[in-house]
Short mmCIF file of C-alpha atoms in Angstrom, two decimals:
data_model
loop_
_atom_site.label_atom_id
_atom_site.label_comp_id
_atom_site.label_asym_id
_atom_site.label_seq_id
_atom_site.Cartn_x
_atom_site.Cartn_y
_atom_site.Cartn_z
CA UNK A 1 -97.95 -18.40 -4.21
CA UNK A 2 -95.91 -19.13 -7.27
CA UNK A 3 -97.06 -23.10 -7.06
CA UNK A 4 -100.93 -21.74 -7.03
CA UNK A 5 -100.50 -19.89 -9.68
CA UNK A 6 -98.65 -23.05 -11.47
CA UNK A 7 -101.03 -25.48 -10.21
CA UNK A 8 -103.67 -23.23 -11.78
CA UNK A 9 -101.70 -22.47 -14.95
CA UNK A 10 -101.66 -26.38 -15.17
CA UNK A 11 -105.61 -27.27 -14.81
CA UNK A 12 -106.38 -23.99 -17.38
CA UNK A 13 -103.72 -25.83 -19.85
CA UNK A 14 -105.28 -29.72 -19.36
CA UNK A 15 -108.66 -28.22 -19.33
CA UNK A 16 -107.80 -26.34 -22.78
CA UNK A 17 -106.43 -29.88 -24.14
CA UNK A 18 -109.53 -31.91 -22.99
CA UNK A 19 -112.33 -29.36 -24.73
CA UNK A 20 -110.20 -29.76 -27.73
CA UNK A 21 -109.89 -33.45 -27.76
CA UNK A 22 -113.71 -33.48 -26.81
CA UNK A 23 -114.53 -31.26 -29.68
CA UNK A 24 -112.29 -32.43 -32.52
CA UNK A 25 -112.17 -36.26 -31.69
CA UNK A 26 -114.45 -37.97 -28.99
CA UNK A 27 -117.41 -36.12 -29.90
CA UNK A 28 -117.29 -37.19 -33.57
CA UNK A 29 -116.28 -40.75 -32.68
CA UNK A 30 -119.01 -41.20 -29.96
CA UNK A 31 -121.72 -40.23 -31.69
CA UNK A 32 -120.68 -41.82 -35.16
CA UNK A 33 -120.48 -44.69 -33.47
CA UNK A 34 -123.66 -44.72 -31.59
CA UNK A 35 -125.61 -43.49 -34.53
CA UNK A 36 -123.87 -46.94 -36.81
CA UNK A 37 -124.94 -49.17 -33.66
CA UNK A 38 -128.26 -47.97 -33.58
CA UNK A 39 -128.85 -48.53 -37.46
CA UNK A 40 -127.94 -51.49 -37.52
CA UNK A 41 -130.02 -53.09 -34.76
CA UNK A 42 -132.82 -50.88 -36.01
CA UNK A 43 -133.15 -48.56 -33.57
CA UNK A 44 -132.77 -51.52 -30.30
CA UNK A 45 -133.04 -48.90 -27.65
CA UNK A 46 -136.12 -48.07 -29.11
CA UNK A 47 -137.95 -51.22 -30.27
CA UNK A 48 -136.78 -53.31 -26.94
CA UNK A 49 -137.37 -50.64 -24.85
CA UNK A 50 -139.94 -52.18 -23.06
CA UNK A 51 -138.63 -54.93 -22.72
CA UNK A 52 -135.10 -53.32 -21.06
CA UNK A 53 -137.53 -52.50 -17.95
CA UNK A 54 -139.38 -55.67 -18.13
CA UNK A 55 -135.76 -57.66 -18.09
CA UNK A 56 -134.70 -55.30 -15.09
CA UNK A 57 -137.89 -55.83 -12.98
CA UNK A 58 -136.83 -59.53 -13.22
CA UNK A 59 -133.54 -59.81 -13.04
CA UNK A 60 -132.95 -60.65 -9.34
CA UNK A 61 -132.89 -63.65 -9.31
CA UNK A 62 -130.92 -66.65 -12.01
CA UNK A 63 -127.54 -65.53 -10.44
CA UNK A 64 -127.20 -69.62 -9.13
CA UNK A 65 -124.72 -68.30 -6.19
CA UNK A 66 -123.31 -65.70 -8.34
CA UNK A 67 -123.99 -61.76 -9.16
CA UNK A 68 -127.41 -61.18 -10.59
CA UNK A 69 -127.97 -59.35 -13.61
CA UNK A 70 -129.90 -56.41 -11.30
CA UNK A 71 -126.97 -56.53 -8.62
CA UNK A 72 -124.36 -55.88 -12.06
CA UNK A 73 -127.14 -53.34 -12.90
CA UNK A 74 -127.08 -51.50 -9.69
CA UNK A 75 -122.89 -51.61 -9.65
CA UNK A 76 -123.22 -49.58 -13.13
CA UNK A 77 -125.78 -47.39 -11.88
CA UNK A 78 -124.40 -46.69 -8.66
CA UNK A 79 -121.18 -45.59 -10.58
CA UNK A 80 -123.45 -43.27 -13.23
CA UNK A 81 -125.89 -41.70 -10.77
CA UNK A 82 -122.81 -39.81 -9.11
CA UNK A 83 -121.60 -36.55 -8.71
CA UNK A 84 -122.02 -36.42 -12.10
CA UNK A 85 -125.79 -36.32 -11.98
CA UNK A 86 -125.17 -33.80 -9.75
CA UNK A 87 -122.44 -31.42 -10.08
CA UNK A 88 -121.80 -32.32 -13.53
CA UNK A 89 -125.02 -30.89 -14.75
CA UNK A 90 -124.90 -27.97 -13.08
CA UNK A 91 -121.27 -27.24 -14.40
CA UNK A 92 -123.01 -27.97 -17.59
CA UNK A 93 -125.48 -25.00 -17.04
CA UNK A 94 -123.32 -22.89 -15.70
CA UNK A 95 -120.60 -22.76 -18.35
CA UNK A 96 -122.52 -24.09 -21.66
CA UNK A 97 -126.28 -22.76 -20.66
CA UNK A 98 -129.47 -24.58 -20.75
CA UNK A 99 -128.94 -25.64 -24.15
CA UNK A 100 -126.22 -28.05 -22.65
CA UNK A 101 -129.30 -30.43 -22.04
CA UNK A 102 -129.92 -31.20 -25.39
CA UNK A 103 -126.56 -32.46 -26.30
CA UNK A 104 -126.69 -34.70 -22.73
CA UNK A 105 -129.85 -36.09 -24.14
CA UNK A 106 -128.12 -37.01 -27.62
CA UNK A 107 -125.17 -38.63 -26.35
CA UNK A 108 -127.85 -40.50 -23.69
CA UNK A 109 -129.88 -41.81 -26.42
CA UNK A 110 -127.24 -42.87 -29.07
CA UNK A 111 -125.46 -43.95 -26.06
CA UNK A 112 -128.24 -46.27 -25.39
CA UNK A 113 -127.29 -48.26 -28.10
CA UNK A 114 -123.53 -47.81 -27.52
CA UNK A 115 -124.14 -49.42 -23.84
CA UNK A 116 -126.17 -52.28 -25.51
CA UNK A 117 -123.02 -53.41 -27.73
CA UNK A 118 -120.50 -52.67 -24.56
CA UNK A 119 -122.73 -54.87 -22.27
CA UNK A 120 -123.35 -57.44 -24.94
CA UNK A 121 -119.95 -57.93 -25.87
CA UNK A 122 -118.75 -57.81 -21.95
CA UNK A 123 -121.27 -60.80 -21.59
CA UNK A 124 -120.53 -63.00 -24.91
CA UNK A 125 -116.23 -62.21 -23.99
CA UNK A 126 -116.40 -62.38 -20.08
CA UNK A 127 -114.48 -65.60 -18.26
CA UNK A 128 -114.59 -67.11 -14.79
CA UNK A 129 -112.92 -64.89 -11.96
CA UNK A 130 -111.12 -66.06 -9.21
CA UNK A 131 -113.81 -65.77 -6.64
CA UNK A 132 -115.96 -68.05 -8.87
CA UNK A 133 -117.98 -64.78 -10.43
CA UNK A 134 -117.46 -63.66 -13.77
CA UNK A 135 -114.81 -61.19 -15.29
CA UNK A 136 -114.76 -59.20 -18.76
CA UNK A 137 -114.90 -55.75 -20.40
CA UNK A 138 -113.14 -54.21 -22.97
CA UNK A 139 -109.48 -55.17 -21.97
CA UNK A 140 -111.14 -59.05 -22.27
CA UNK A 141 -113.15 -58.63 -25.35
CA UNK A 142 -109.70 -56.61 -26.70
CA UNK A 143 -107.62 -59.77 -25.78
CA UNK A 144 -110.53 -62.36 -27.00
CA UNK A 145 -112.14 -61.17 -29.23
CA UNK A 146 -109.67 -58.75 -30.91
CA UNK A 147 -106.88 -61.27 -30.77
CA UNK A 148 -104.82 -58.61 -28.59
CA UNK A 149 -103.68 -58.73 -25.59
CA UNK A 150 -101.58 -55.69 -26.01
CA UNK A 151 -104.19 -53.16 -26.56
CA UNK A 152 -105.90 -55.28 -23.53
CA UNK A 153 -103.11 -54.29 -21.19
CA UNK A 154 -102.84 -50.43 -22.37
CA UNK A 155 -106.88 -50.09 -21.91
CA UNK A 156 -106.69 -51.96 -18.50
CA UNK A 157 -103.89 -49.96 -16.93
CA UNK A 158 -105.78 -46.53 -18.04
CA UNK A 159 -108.91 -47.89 -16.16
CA UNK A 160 -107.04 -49.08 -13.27
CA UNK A 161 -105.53 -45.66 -12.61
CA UNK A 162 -108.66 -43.66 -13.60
CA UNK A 163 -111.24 -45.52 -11.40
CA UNK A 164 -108.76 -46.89 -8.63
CA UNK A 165 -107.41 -43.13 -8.18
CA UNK A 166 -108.56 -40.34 -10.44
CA UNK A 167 -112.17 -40.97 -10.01
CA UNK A 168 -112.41 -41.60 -6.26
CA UNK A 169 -110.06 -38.90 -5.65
CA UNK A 170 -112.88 -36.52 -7.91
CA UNK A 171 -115.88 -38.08 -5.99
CA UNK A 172 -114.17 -37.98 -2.23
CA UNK A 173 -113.32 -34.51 -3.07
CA UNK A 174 -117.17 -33.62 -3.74
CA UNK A 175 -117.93 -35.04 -0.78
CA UNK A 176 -115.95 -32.96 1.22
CA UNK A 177 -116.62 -29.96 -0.83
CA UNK A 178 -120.23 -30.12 0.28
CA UNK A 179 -120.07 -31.67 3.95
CA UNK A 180 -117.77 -28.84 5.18
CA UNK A 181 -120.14 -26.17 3.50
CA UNK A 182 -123.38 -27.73 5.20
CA UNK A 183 -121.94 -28.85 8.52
CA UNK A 184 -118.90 -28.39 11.05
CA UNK A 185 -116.70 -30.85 10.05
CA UNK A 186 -113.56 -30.56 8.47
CA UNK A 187 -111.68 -32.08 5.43
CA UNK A 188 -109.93 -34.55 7.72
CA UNK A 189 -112.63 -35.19 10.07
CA UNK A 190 -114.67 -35.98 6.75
CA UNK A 191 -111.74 -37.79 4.86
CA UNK A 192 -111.38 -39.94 8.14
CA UNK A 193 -115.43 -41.07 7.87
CA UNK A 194 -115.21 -41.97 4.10
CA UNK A 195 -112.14 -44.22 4.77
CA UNK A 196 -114.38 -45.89 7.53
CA UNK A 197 -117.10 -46.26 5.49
CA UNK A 198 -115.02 -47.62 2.30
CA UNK A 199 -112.84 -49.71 3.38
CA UNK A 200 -115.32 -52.98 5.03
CA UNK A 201 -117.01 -52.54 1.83
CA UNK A 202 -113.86 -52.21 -1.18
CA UNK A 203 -111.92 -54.49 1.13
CA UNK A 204 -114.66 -56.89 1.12
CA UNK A 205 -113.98 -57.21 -2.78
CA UNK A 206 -116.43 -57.23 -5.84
CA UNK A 207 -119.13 -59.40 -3.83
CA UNK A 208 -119.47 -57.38 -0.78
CA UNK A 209 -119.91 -54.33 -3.41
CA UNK A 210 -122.99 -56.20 -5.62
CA UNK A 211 -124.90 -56.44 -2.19
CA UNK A 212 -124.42 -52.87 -0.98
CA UNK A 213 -125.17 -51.60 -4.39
CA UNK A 214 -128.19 -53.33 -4.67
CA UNK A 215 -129.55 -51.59 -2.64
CA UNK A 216 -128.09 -48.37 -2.13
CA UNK A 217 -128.46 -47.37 -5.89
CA UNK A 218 -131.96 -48.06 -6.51
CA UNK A 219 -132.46 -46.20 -2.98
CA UNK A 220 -130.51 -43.14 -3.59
CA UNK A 221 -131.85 -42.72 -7.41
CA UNK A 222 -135.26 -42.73 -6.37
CA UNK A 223 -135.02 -40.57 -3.34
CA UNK A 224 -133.40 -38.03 -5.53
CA UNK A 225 -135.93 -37.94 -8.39
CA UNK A 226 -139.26 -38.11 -5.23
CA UNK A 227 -137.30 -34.59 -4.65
CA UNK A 228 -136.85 -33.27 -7.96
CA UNK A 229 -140.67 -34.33 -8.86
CA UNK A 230 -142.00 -32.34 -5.67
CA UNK A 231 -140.22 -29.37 -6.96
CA UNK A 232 -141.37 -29.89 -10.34
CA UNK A 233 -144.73 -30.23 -9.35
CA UNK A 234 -144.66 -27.25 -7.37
CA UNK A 235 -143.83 -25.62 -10.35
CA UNK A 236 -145.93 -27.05 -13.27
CA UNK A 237 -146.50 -23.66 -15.01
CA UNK A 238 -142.83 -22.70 -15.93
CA UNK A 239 -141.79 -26.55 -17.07
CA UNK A 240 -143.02 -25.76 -20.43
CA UNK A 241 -141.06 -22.24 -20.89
CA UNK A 242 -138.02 -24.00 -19.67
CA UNK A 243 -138.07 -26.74 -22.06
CA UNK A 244 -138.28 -23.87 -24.90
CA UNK A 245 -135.55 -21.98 -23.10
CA UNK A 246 -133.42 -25.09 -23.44
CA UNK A 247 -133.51 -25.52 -27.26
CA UNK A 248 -132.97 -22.01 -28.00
CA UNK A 249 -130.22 -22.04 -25.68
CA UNK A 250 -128.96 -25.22 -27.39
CA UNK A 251 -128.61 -23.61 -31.27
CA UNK A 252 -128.14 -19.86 -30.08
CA UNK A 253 -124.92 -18.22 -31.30
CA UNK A 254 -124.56 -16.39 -27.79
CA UNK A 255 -125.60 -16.87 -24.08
CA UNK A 256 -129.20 -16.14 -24.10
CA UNK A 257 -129.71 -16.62 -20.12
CA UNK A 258 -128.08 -13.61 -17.77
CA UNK A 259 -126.06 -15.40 -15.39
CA UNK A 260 -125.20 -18.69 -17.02
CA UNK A 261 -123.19 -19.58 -19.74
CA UNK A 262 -123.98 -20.40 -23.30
CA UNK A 263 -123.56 -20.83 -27.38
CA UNK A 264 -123.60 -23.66 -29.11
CA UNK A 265 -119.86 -24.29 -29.07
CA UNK A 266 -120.12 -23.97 -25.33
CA UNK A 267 -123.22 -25.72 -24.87
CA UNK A 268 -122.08 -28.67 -27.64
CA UNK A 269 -118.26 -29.04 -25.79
CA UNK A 270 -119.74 -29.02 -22.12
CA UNK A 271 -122.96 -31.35 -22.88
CA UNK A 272 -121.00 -33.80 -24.42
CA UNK A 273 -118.62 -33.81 -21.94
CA UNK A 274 -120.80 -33.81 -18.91
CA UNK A 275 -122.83 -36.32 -20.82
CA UNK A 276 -120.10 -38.98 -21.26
CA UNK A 277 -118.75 -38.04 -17.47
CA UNK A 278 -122.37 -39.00 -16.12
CA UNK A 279 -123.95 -41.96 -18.13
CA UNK A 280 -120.75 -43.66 -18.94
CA UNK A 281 -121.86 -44.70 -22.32
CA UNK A 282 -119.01 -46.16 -24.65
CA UNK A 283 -116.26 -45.04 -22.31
CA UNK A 284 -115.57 -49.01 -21.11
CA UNK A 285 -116.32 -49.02 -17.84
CA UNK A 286 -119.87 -50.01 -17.23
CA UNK A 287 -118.82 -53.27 -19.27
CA UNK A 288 -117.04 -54.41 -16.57
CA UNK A 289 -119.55 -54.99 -14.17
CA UNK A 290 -121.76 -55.93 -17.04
CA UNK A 291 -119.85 -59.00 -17.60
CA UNK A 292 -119.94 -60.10 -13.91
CA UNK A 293 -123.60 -60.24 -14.15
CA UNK A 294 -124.91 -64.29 -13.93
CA UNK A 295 -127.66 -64.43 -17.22
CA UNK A 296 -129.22 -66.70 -19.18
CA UNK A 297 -128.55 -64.48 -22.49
CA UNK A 298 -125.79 -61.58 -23.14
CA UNK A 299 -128.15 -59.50 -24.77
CA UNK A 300 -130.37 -59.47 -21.41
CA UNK A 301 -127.74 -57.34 -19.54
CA UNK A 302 -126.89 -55.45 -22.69
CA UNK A 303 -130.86 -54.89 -22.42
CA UNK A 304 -130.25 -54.15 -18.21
CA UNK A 305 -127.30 -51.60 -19.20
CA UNK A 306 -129.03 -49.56 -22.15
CA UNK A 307 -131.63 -48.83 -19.58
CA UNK A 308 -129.35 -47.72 -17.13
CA UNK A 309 -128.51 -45.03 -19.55
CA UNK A 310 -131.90 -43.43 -19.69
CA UNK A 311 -132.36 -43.69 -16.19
CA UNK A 312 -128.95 -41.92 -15.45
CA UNK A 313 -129.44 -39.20 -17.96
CA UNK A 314 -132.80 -38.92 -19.41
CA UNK A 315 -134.50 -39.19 -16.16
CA UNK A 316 -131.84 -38.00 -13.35
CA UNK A 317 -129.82 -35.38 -15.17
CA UNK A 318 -132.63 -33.71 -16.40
CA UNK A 319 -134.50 -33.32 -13.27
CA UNK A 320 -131.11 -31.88 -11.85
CA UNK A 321 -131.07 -29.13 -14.60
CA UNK A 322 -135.07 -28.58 -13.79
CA UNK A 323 -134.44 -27.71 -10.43
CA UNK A 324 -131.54 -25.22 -11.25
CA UNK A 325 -133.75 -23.62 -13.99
CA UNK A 326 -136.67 -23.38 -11.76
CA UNK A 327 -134.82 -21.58 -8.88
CA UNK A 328 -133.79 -19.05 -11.61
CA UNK A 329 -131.08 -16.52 -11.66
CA UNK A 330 -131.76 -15.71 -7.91
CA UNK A 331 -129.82 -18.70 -7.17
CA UNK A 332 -127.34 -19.34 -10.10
CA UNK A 333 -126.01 -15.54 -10.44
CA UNK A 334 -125.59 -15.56 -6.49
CA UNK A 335 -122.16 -14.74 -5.04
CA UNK A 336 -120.35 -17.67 -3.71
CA UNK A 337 -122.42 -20.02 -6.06
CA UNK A 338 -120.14 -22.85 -8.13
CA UNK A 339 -121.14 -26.25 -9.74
CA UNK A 340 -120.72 -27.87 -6.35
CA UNK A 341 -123.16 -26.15 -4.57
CA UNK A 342 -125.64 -24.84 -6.79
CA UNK A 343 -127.83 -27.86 -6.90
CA UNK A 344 -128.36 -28.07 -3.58
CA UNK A 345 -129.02 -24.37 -3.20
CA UNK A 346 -131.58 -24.36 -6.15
CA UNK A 347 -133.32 -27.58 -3.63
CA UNK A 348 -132.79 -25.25 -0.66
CA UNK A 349 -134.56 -22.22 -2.55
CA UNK A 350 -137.53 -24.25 -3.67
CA UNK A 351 -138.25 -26.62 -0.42
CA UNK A 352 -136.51 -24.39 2.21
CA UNK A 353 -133.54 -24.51 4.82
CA UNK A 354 -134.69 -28.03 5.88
CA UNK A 355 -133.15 -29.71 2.98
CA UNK A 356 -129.59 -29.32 4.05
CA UNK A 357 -128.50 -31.70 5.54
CA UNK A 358 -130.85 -34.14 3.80
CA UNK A 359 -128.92 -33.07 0.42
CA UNK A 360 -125.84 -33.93 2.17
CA UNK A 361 -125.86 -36.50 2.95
CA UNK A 362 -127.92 -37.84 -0.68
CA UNK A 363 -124.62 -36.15 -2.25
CA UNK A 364 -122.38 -38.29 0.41
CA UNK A 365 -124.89 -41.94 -0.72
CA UNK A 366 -123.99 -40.62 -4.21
CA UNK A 367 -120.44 -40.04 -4.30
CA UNK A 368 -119.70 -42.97 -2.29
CA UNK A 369 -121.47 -45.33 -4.05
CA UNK A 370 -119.70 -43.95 -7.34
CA UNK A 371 -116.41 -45.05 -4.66
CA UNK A 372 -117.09 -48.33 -4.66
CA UNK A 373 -118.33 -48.85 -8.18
CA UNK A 374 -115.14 -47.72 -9.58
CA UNK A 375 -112.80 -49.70 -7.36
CA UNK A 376 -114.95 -53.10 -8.71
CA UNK A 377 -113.48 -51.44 -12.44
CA UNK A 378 -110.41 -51.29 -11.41
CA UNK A 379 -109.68 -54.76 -9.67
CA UNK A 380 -111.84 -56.58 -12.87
CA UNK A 381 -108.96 -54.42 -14.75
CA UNK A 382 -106.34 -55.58 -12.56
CA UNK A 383 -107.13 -59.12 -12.72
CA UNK A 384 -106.33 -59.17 -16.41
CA UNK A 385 -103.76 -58.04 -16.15
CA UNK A 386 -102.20 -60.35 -13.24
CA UNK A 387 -104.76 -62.79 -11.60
CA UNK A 388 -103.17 -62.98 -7.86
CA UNK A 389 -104.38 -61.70 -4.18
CA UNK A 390 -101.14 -59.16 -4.23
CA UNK A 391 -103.00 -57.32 -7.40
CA UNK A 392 -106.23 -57.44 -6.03
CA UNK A 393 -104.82 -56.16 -2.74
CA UNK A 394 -102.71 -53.55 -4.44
CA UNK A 395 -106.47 -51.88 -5.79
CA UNK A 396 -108.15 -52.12 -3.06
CA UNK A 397 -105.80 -50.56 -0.70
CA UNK A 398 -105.11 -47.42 -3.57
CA UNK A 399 -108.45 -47.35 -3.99
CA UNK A 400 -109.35 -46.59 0.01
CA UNK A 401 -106.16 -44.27 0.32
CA UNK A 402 -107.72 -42.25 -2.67
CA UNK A 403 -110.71 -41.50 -1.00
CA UNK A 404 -108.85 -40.34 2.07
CA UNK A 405 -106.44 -38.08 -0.35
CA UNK A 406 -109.28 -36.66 -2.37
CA UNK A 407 -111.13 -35.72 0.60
CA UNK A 408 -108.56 -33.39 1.53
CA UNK A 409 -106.45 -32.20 -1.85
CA UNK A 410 -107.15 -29.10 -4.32
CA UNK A 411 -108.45 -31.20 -7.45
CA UNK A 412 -109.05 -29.02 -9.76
CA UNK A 413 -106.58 -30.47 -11.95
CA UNK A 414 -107.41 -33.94 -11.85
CA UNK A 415 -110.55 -32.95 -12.45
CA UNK A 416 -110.00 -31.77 -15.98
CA UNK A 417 -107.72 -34.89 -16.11
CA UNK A 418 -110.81 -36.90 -15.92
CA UNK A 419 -112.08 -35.73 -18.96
CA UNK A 420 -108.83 -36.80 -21.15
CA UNK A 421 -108.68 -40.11 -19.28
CA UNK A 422 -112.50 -40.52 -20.03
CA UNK A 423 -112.13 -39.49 -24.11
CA UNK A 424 -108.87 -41.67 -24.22
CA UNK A 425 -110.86 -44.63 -22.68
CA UNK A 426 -113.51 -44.14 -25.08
CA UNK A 427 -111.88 -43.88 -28.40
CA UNK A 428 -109.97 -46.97 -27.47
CA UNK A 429 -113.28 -49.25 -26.65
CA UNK A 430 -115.18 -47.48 -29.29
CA UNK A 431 -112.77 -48.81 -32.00
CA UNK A 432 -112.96 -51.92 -30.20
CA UNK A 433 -117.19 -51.96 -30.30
CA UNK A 434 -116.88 -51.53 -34.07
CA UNK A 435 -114.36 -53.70 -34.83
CA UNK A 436 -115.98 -56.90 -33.17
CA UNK A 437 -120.01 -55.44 -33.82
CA UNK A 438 -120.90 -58.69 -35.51
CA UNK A 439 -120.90 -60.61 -32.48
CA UNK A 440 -123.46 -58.33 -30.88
CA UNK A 441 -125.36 -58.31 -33.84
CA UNK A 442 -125.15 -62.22 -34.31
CA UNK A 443 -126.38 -62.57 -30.51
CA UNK A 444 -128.93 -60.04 -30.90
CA UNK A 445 -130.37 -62.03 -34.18
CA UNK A 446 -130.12 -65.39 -32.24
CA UNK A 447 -132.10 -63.48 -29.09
CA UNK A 448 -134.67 -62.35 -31.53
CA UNK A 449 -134.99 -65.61 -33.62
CA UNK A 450 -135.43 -67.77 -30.30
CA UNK A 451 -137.74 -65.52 -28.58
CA UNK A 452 -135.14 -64.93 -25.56
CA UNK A 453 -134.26 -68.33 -24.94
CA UNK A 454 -130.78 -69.28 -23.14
CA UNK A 455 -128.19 -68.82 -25.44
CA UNK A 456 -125.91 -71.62 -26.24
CA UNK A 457 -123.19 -70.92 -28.54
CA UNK A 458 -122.91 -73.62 -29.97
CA UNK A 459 -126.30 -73.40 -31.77
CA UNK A 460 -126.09 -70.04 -32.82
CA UNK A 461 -125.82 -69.68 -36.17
CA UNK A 462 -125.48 -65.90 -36.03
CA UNK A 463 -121.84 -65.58 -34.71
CA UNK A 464 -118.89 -64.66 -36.67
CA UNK A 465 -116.60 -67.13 -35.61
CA UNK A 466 -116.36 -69.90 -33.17
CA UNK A 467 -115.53 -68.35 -29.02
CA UNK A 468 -112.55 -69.32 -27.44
CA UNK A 469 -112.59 -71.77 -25.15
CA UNK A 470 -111.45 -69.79 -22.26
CA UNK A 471 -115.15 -68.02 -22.55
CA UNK A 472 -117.11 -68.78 -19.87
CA UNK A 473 -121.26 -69.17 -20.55
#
């Protein structure tokens, strides 16, 4: 009794810490930073929007035996379109309101831009793995670009321990949240089938991932929104009093919906939060399978991640939040009801009983592939910091035990660790994004100027200094 009432004691006090760290620090730094990037490419999620989902349409093939650009893509997106997507937003409604939307959308669409520099600056920093693919993210562009290999080795251990344990712990324990409420089987039984299913894929290392992502993400993503649409569909007539509902919820002093939460200081702390825990954006880890990716140009996967943003946010997370607003308070204010089930309740209420196990097992596709996503951060993490099969190993086999330990363990306080691990992460790459942000702009000039030709740095006139020769290109 007395360690429940600790262990809660504990997740109130970390949760209290990360809304204040969200509020006073990350918030301001995220968006002052995405609001600087996207002045000074002039708008680029904007103006190259078209062509982001013209270069991801073709970017299957060009990998010449290594990962393509849409297989790096789909690793990213596979890791965004998670639990997040899911339970994420509707703990976003449920404690912060409707209005919560609005401040997911901002972070998505400054974000846009953020993920453009990240993915750039994975690509122009990244060097030649072990395997023969590519390696880089922040922890390389720290080291290389930065001139410090210090900061390189703080950001990679936080991202080793967040993705290889925190983060597969969080999504294993979703899973199992939502398989033993739909079906028969227990923690174990379920923590037993997600170590089968992980471990021929994380064991199989970053390759084996690209290929099951490829096509799991796109798969899973699109199934997901085919449902949401239906519903929305169904329900034409209320879409546009909803979208009202959500502004006024996002400025209103007070909950203005019975049942959820609300205010803007609610709304503003959760959105953000949720926002940043779903599309990634600026926190560092999408760069790392950026830089894997096997193009002709950094600023094409820097084009391939930006997009991956609106997708995950603009597109997914607000058809989750449609669905829960369309199934009304009827569903949200119902006994029993909490952020991990209340999406698929809203689905049940709308398309019937049917949609069950359906749901479950689109939550299970979700959460895994989140899994295996965040073990490929971890090991590109690891091999910075020691480039052997022991270290490699080491991740892999965490990584699998995680999902087995998450499956069955009370998380709540991990979860709310997530969120300080996340904001930590992303003040530390942030700095780094500004610091080096004339090498994206340099590539994005030379890009531009030779109408998306390969990119040879030698010739570029654009770039701040001379790479080092341990770049790979």
């Amino acid at each position: 009794m007395h360690s429940a009432i600790y262990a809660l004691s504990a997740a109130e006090s970390v949760g209290a810490v990360a809304d204040w760290i969200t509020l006073h620090i990350t918030m301001w730094v995220l968006f002052g930073a995405g609001v600087f990037f996207t002045v000074i490419t002039r708008f680029v999620q904007v103006r190259h929007l078209p062509r982001m989902v013209r270069t991801v349409l073709h970017s299957r093939g060009d990998a010449h035996g290594g990962i393509s650009s849409f297989q790096a893509f789909t690793i990213s997106l596979a890791a965004r379109v998670g639990i997040g997507n899911v339970f994420g937003v509707a703990a976003a409604l449920m404690f912060g309101g409707p209005g919560a939307l609005v401040w997911m959308w901002g972070v998505a669409l400054v974000g846009m831009a953020t993920a453009f520099f990240e993915a750039t600056l994975a690509q122009v920093f990244k060097v030649r793995g072990p395997d023969g693919s590519f390696r880089g993210g922040p922890a390389y562009y720290m080291r290389l670009g930065m001139h410090s290999r210090a900061l390189g080795v703080v950001f990679a251990i936080i991202t080793i321990v967040t993705c290889g344990f925190v983060i597969t712990s969080v999504q294993a324990n979703a899973i199992a949240q939502t398989v033993v409420e739909t079906t028969a089987l227990s923690e174990t039984q379920i923590a037993i089938i997600m170590v089968v299913c992980a471990a021929p894929v994380i064991f199989g290392g970053v390759r084996r991932v690209a290929r099951v992502t490829e096509y799991l993400a796109p798969i899973m993503a699109t199934f997901y929104v085919l449902v949401v649409v239906v519903i929305m569909v169904m329900n034409l007539s209320k879409l546009p009093g909803l979208f009202s509902l959500i502004f006024a919820s996002a400025f209103a002093s007070k909950p203005i919906v019975s049942g959820l939460g609300g205010g803007i200081l609610a709304a503003l702390i959760t959105g953000t939060q949720r926002g940043m825990f779903s599309n990634e954006a600026g926190q560092g880890t999408a760069p790392n399978a950026a830089a894997t990716a096997t193009v002709d140009h950094p600023v094409k996967q820097g084009f391939v991640q930006s997009l991956g943003v609106f997708v995950d946010t603009i597109i997914v997370c607000t058809a989750t939040a449609m669905v829960i607003l369309i199934a009304g308070e009827r569903v949200w204010a119902a006994p029993g009801v909490n952020p991990s089930n209340l999406t698929m309740l809203a689905v049940q209420n709308e398309l019937g009983n049917w949609t069950v196990i359906p749901m479950a097992i689109m939550i299970f596709v979700l959460a895994f592939s989140s899994i295996i996503a965040a073990y490929v951060y971890s090991e590109v993490n690891m091999d910075f910091i020691i480039s052997s099969p022991v270290g490699r190993w080491v991740v892999r086999i965490v990584s699998v035990a995680s999902v087995g330990i998450g499956a069955v363990a009370s998380l709540q306080l991990v979860w709310n660790m997530v969120d300080i691990a996340m904001a930590v992460m992303t003040v530390m790459n942030l700095l780094a994004l500004l610091y080096l942000y004339k090498w994206v702009v340099g590539v994005l000039k030379d890009y531009e100027a030779r109408k998306g030709a390969a990119f040879n740095p030698q010739e570029c006139e654009y770039l701040p200094a001379k790479l080092p020769a341990e770049v790979a290109q």
